[in-house]
Coordinates of C-alpha atoms in Angstrom, one line a residue:
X560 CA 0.0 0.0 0.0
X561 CA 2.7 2.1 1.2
X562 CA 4.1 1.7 -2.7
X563 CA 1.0 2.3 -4.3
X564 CA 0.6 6.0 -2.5
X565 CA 4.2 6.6 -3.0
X566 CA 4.1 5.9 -6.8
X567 CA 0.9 8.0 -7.2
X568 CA 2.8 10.8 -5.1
X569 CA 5.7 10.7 -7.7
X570 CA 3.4 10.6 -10.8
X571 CA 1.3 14.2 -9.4
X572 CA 4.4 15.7 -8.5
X573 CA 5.7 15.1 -12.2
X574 CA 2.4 16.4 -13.3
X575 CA 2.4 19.3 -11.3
X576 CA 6.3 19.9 -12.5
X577 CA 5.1 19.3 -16.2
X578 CA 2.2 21.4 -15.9
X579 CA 3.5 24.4 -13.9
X580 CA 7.0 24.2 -16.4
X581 CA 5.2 23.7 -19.7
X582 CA 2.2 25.9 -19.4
X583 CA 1.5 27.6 -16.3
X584 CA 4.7 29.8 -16.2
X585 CA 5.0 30.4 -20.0
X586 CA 0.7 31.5 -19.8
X587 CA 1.8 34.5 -16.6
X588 CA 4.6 35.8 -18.6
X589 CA 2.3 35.6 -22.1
X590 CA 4.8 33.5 -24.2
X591 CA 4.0 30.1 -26.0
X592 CA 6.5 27.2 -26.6
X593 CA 4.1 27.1 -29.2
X594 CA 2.2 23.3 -27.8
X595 CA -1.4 24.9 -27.9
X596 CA -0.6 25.8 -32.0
X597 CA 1.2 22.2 -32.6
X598 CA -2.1 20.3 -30.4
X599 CA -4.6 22.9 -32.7
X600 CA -3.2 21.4 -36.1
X601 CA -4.0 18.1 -35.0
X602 CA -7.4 19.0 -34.1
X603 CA -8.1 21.0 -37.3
X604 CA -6.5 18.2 -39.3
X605 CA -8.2 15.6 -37.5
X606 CA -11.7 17.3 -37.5
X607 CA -11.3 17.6 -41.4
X608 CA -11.2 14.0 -41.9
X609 CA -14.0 13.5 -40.1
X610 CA -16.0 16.1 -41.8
X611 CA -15.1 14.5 -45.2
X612 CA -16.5 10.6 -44.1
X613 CA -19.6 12.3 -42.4
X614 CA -19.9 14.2 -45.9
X615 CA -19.1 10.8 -47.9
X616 CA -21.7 8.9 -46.2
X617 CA -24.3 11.6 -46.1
X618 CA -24.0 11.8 -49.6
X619 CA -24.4 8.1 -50.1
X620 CA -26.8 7.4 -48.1
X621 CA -30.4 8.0 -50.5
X622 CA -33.6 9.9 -48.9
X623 CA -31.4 11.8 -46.8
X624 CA -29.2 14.7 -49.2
X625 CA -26.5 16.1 -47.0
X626 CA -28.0 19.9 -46.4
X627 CA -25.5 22.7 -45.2
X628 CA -28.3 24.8 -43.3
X629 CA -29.8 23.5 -40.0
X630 CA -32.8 25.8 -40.1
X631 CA -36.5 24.7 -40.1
X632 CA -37.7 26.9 -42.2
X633 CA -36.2 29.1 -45.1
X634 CA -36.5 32.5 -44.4
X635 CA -36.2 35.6 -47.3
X636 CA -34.2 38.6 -46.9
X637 CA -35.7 40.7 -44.0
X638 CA -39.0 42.7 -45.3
X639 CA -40.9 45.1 -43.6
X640 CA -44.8 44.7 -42.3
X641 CA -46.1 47.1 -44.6
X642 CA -44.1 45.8 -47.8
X643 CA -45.2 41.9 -47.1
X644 CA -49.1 42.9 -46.6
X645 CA -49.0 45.3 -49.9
X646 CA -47.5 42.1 -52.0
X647 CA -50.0 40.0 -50.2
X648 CA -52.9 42.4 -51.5
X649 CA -51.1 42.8 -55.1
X650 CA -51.3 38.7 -55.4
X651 CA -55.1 38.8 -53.8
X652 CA -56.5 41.3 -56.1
X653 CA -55.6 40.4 -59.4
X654 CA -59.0 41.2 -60.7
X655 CA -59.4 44.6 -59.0
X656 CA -57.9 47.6 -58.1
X657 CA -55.0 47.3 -54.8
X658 CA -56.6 48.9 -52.0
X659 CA -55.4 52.1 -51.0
X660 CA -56.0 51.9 -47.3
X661 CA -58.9 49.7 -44.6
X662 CA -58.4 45.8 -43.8
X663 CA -58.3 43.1 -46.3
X664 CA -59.0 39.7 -46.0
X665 CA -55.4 38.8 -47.5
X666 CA -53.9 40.5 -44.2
X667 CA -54.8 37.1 -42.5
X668 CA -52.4 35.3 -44.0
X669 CA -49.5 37.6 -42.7
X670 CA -50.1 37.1 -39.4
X671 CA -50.8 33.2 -40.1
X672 CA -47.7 32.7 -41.8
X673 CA -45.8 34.6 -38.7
X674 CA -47.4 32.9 -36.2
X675 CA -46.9 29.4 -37.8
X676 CA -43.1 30.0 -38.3
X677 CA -42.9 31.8 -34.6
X678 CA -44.3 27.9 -33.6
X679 CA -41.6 26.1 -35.6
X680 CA -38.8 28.2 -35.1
X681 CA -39.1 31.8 -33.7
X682 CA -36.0 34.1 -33.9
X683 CA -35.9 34.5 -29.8
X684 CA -36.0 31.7 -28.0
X685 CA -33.5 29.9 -30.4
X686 CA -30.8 32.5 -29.6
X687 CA -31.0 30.4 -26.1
X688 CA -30.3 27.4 -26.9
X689 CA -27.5 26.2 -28.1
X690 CA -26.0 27.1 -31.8
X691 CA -27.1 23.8 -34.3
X692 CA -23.5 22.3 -36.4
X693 CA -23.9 21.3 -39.6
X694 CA -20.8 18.4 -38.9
X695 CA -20.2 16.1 -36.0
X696 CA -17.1 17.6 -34.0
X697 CA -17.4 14.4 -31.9
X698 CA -18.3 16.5 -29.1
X699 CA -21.6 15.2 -29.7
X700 CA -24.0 14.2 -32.2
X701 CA -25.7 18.1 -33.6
X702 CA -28.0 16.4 -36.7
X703 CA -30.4 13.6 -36.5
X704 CA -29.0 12.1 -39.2
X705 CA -25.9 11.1 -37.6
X706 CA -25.9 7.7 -36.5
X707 CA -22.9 5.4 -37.1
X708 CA -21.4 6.0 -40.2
X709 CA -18.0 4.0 -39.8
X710 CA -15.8 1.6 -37.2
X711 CA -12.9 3.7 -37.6
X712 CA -14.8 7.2 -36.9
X713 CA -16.3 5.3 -34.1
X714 CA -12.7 4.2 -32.9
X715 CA -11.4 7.8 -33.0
X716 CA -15.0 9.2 -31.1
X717 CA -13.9 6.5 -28.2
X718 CA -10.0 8.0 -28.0
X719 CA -11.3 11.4 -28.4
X720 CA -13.6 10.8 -25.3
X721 CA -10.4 9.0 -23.2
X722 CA -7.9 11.6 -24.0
X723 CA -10.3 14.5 -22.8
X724 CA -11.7 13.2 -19.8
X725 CA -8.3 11.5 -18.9
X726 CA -5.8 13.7 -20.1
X727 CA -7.3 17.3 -21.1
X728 CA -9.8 17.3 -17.6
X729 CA -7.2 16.8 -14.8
X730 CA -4.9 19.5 -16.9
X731 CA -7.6 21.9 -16.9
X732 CA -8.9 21.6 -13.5
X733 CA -5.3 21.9 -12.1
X734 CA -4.7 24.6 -14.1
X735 CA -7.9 26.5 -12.9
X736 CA -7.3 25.5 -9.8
X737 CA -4.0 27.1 -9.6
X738 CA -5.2 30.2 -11.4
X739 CA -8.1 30.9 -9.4
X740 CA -5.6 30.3 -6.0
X741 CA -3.3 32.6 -7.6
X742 CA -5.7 35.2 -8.0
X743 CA -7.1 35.2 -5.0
X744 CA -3.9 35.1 -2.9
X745 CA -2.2 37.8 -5.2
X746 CA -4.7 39.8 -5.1
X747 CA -5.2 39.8 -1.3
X748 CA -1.6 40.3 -1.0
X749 CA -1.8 43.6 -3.1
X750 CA -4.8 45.1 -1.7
X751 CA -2.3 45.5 1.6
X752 CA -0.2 47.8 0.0
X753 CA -1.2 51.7 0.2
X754 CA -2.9 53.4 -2.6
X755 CA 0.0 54.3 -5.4
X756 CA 0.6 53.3 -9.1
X757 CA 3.0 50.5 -7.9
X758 CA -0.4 49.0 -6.4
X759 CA -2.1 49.7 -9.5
X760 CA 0.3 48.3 -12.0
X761 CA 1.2 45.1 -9.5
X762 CA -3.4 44.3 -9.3
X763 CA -3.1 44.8 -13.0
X764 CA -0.5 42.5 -13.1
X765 CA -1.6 39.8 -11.2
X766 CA -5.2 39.7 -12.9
X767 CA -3.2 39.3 -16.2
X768 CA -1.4 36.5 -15.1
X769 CA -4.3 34.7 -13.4
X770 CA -6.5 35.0 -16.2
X771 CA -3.5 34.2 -19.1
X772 CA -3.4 30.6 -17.2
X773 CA -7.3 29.8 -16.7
X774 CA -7.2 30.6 -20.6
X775 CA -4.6 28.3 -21.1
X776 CA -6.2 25.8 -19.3
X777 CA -9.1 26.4 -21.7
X778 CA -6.9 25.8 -24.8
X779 CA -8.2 29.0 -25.9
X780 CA -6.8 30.4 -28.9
X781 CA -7.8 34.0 -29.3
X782 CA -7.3 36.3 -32.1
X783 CA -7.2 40.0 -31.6
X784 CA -7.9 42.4 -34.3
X785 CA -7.6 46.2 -34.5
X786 CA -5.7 46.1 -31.1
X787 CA -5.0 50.3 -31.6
X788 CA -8.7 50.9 -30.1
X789 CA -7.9 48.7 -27.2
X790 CA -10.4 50.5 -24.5
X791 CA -8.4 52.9 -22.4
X792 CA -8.8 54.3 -19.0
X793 CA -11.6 56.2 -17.8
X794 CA -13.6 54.4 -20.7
X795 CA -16.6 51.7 -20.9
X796 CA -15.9 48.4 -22.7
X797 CA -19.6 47.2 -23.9
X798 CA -19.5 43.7 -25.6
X799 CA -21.9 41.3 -26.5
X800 CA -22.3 37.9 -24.0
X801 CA -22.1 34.6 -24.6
X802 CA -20.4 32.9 -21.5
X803 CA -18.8 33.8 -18.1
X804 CA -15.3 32.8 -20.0
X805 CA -16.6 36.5 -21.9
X806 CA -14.1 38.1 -18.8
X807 CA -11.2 35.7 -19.5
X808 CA -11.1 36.0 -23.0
X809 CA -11.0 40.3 -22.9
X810 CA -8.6 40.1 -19.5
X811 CA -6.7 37.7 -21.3
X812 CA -5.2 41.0 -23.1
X813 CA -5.7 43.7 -20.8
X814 CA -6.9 44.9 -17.4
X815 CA -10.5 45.9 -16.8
X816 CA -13.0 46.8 -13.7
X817 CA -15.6 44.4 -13.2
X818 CA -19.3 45.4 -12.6
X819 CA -21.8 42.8 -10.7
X820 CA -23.8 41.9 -8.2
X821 CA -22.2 40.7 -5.0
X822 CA -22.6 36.8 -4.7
X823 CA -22.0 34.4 -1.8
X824 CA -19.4 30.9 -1.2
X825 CA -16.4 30.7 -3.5
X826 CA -17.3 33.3 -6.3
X827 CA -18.0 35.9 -3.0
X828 CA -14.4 35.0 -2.1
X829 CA -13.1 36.1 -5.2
X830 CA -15.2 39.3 -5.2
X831 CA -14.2 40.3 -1.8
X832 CA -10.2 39.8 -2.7
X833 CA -10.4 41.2 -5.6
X834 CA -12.2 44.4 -4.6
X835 CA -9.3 45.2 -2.5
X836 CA -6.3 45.4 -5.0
X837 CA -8.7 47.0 -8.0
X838 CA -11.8 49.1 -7.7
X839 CA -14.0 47.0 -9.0
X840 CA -17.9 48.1 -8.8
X841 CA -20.0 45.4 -7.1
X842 CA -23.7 45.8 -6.1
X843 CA -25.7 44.6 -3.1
X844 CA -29.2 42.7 -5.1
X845 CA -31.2 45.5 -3.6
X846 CA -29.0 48.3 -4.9
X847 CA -29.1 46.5 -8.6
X848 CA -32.3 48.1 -8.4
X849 CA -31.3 51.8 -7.8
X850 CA -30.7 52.8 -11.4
X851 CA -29.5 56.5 -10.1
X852 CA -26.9 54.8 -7.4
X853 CA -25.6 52.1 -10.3
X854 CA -25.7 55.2 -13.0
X855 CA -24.1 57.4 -9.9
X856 CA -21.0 54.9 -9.0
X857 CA -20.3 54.0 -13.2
X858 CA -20.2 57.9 -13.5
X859 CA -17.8 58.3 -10.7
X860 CA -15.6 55.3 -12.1
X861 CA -15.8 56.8 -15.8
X862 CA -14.7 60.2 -14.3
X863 CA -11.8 58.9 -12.9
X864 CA -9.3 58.9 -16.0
X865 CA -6.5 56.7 -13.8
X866 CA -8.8 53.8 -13.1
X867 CA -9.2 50.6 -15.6
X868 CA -11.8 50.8 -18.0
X869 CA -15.5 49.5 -17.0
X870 CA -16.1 46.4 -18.3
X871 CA -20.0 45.8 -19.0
X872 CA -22.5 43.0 -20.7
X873 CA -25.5 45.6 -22.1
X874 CA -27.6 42.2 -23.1
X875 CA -28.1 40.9 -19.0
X876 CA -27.4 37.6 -20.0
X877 CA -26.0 35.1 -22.4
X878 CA -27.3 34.9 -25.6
X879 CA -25.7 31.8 -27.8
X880 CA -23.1 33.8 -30.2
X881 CA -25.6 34.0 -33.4
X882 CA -27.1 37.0 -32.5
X883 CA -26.7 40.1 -30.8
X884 CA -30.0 40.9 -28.5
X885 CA -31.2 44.4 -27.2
X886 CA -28.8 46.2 -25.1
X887 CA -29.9 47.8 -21.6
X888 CA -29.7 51.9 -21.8
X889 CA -28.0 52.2 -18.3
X890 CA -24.5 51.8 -19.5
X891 CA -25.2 54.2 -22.4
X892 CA -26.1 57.2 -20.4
X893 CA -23.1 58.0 -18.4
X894 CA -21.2 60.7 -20.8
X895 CA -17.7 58.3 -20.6
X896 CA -16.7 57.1 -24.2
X897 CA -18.3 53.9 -25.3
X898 CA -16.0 51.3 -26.9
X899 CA -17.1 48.2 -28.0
X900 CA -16.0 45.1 -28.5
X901 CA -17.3 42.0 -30.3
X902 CA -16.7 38.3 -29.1
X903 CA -17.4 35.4 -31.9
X904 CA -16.8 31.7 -30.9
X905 CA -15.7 29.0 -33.1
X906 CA -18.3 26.2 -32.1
X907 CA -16.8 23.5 -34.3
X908 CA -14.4 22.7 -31.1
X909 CA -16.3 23.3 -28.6
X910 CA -20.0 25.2 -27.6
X911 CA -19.0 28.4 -25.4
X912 CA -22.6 29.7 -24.7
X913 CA -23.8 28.9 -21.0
X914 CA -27.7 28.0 -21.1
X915 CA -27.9 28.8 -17.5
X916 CA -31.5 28.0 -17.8
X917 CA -30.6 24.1 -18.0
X918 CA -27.3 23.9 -16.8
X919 CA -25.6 25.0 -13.2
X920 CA -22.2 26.9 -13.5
X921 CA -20.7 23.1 -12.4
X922 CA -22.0 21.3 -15.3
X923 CA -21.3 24.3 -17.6
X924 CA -17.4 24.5 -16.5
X925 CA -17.2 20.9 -17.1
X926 CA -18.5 20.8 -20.4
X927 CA -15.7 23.5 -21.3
X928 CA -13.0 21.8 -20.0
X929 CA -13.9 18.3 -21.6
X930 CA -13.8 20.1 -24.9
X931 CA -11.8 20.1 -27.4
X932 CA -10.4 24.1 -27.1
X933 CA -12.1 27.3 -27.2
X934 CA -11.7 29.4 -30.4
X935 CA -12.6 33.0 -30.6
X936 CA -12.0 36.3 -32.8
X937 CA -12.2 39.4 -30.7
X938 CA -12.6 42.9 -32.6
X939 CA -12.1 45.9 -30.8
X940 CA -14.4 48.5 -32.6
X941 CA -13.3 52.5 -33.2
X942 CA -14.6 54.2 -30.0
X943 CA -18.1 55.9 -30.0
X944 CA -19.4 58.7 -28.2
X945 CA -23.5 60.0 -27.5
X946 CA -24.1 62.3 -30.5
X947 CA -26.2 65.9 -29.3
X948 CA -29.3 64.6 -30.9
X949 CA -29.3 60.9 -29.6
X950 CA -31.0 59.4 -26.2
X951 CA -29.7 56.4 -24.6
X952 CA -31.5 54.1 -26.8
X953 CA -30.9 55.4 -29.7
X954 CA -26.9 55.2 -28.8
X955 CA -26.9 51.5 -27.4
X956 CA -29.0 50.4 -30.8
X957 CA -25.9 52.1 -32.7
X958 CA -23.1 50.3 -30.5
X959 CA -25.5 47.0 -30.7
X960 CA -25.4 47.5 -34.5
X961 CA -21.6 48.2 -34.9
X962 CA -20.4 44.7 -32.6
X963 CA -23.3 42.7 -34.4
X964 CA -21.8 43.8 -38.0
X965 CA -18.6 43.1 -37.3
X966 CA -19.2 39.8 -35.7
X967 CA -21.0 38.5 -38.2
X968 CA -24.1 38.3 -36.0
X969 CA -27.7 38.9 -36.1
X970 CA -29.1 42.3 -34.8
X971 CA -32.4 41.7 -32.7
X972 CA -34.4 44.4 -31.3
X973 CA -35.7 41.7 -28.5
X974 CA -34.8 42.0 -24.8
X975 CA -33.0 38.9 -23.7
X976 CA -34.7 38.8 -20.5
X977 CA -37.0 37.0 -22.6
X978 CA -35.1 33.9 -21.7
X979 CA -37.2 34.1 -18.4
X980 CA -40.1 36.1 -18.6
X981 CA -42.9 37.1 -21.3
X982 CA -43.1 39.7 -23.9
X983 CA -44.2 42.6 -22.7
X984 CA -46.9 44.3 -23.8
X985 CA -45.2 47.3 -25.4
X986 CA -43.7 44.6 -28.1
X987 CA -47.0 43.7 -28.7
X988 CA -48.6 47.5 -29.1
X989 CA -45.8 48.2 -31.2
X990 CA -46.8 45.7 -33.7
X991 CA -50.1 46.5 -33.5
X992 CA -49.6 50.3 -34.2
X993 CA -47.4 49.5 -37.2
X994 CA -50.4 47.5 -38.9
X995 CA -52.6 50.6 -37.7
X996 CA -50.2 52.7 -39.4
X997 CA -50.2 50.6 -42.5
X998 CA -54.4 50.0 -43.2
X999 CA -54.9 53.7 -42.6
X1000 CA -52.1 55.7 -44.4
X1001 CA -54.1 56.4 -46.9
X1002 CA -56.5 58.7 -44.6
X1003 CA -53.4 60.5 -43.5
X1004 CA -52.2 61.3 -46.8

């Protein structure tokens, strides 16, 4: 027995010397011995085969042609109300003249057609669930029409399965451990030391190097583009959400100020040690509700030019990286400069968005840490400022707008509290004054 535990002793002390040698220490210090980019080949190269016997068999197999859209139902280039219902009452009165104005019959089918398609496949509630693949990345099976295809795609599914709970898991969850130790130590370490820019630089510091090794224990590889509008102190960062890894991917190249609500157990840990070597900005749940103390305390942060720049989610909860959903106005009506940021995930190795409506933040981390890596692109968009003649909602639709075209996403004008609640009822007023607006224009004019 006495063998046994000493073997096992040696073998975690080599793992902790391999682990601490090989990636821990080069992640702090931000240089690669490049085994992330060598392990990412083999993915991409391995992934490719796969794709190309899925493709092979799907092609061969008759009644079922190999189709590279998941959607339910094809949908046409966005149209407005009042241009759908006019063609609807061109095609329904060949025979007599169009209407100019009043109801007509043909409106029915508008609202039919939308409300069958909202049944199928409406564009809200998809966005939280998560994104459909085209192609197994045996991860898991994304298309009903993938059951076994082949023995030796079967063979590499089973090795793919040992080598990331038995070699990528243990990796991952010693490597967050010892980043989220590291944080919390460091930072309770610094927030002893009085207030100067040697505290400031060493909290920066330290939150760099913690988060540079939980993304390394992600496998993340992150691209950075347009790093000259990096946001700078003083500022707001505003970027669209798709997962609680959103912080380590932005921290992973630069220091921000958190904003939240204060939470209890281990994540109330980490708030209370990190509050003390950086000002971050958390809330009591009663005080989430004071919109003048939250607008009050982000005004007095932005004001300050020699503190890190806020860093704030407008959409109030993850949406699942197709889409960008409405942003809240409260962020957009301090007077600090806006500059946003967009976040786009690569699900082919690995499904970043957190459905925290079906899975607890255990279940969540392990499914990230049993995949394969975590791929993103992160822009960092020109900064943008309140123009004379805007309001708040007018300025957050404009940042929404800018992160959702440069991330290749969807622009929604739906709140993502949707997610848990209903629609509220000035959605539905809104759609019925546009119809109002359209079977009566013709008395205005």
């Amino acid at each position: 027995m006495e063998e046994f535990w000493g073997l096992a002793l040696k073998v975690l002390s080599m793992w902790l010397i391999l682990g601490i040698t090989l990636i821990m220490l080069p992640a702090m210090f931000g240089v690669s011995l490049g085994i992330t980019e060598i392990y990412m080949k083999i993915l991409v190269k391995t992934l490719e085969w796969a794709t190309r016997k899925i493709q092979k068999k799907a092609q061969e197999k008759p009644g079922h042609p190999f189709s590279p859209s998941n959607e339910i139902i094809e949908k046409c280039d966005k149209v407005s109300l009042e241009e759908e219902i006019t063609e609807l009452r061109r095609y329904s009165n060949r025979n007599r003249a169009v209407p100019e104005g009043d109801f007509d019959l043909s409106d029915v089918f508008y609202f039919s057609k939308k409300g069958f398609e909202a049944i199928m496949e409406d564009e809200v509630t998809t966005r939280f669930s998560s994104e459909e693949l085209v192609l197994w990345n045996l991860l898991t099976r994304t298309n009903r029409n993938f059951q076994h295809i082949s023995v030796r795609l079967t063979i590499l599914w089973g090795l793919g399965v040992a080598f990331r709970y038995g070699v990528l898991l243990p990796l991952r969850i010693t490597l967050g451990l010892i980043g989220i130790s590291w944080l919390v130590i460091g930072t309770s370490l610094v927030g002893q030391l009085p207030h100067s820019s040697v505290k400031m630089w060493l909290s920066e510091l330290v939150h760099l190097m913690c988060y540079r090794i939980c993304a390394r224990g992600l496998s993340a590889t992150i691209h950075y583009h347009n790093k000259e509008n990096k946001p700078k102190r003083g500022g707001i960062c505003v970027a669209n959400h798709t997962s609680p890894i959103d912080v380590v991917i932005l921290a992973n190249d630069g220091g921000y100020a958190m904003v939240g609500q204060v939470h209890g157990g281990l994540m109330g840990i980490i708030q209370r040690s990190m509050v003390k070597a950086c000002p971050h900005i958390w809330f009591e749940r009663l005080e989430m509700k004071d919109r003048h103390l939250v607008l009050k305390r982000l005004g007095d942060h932005v004001a300050d030019k020699t503190k890190l720049p806020i860093l704030i989610f407008p959409e109030g909860t993850c949406i699942n990286n197709t889409s960008v959903m409405m942003f809240k106005k409260g962020s957009f009506e301090t007077e600090g400069t806006i500059y946003p940021v967009a976040i786009k995930y690569d699900p082919q190795f690995g499904d970043a968005f957190w459905n925290s409506s079906k899975y607890g933040m255990v279940t969540y981390l392990l499914q990230m840490m049993t995949s394969w890596a975590i791929v993103c692109n992160v822009w960092y968009l020109p900064p943008m400022t309140r123009q004379e003649e805007e309001d708040a909602v007018q300025f957050a639709n404009r940042v929404k707008a800018a992160i959702a075209q440069q991330g290749g996403l969807v622009d929604l004008a739906w709140d993502g509290a949707l997610k848990r609640a209903k629609v509220k009822d000035s959605f539905k007023e809104q759609q019925q004054k546009n119809y109002s607006n359209t079977i009566v224009r013709s008395e205005s004019n």
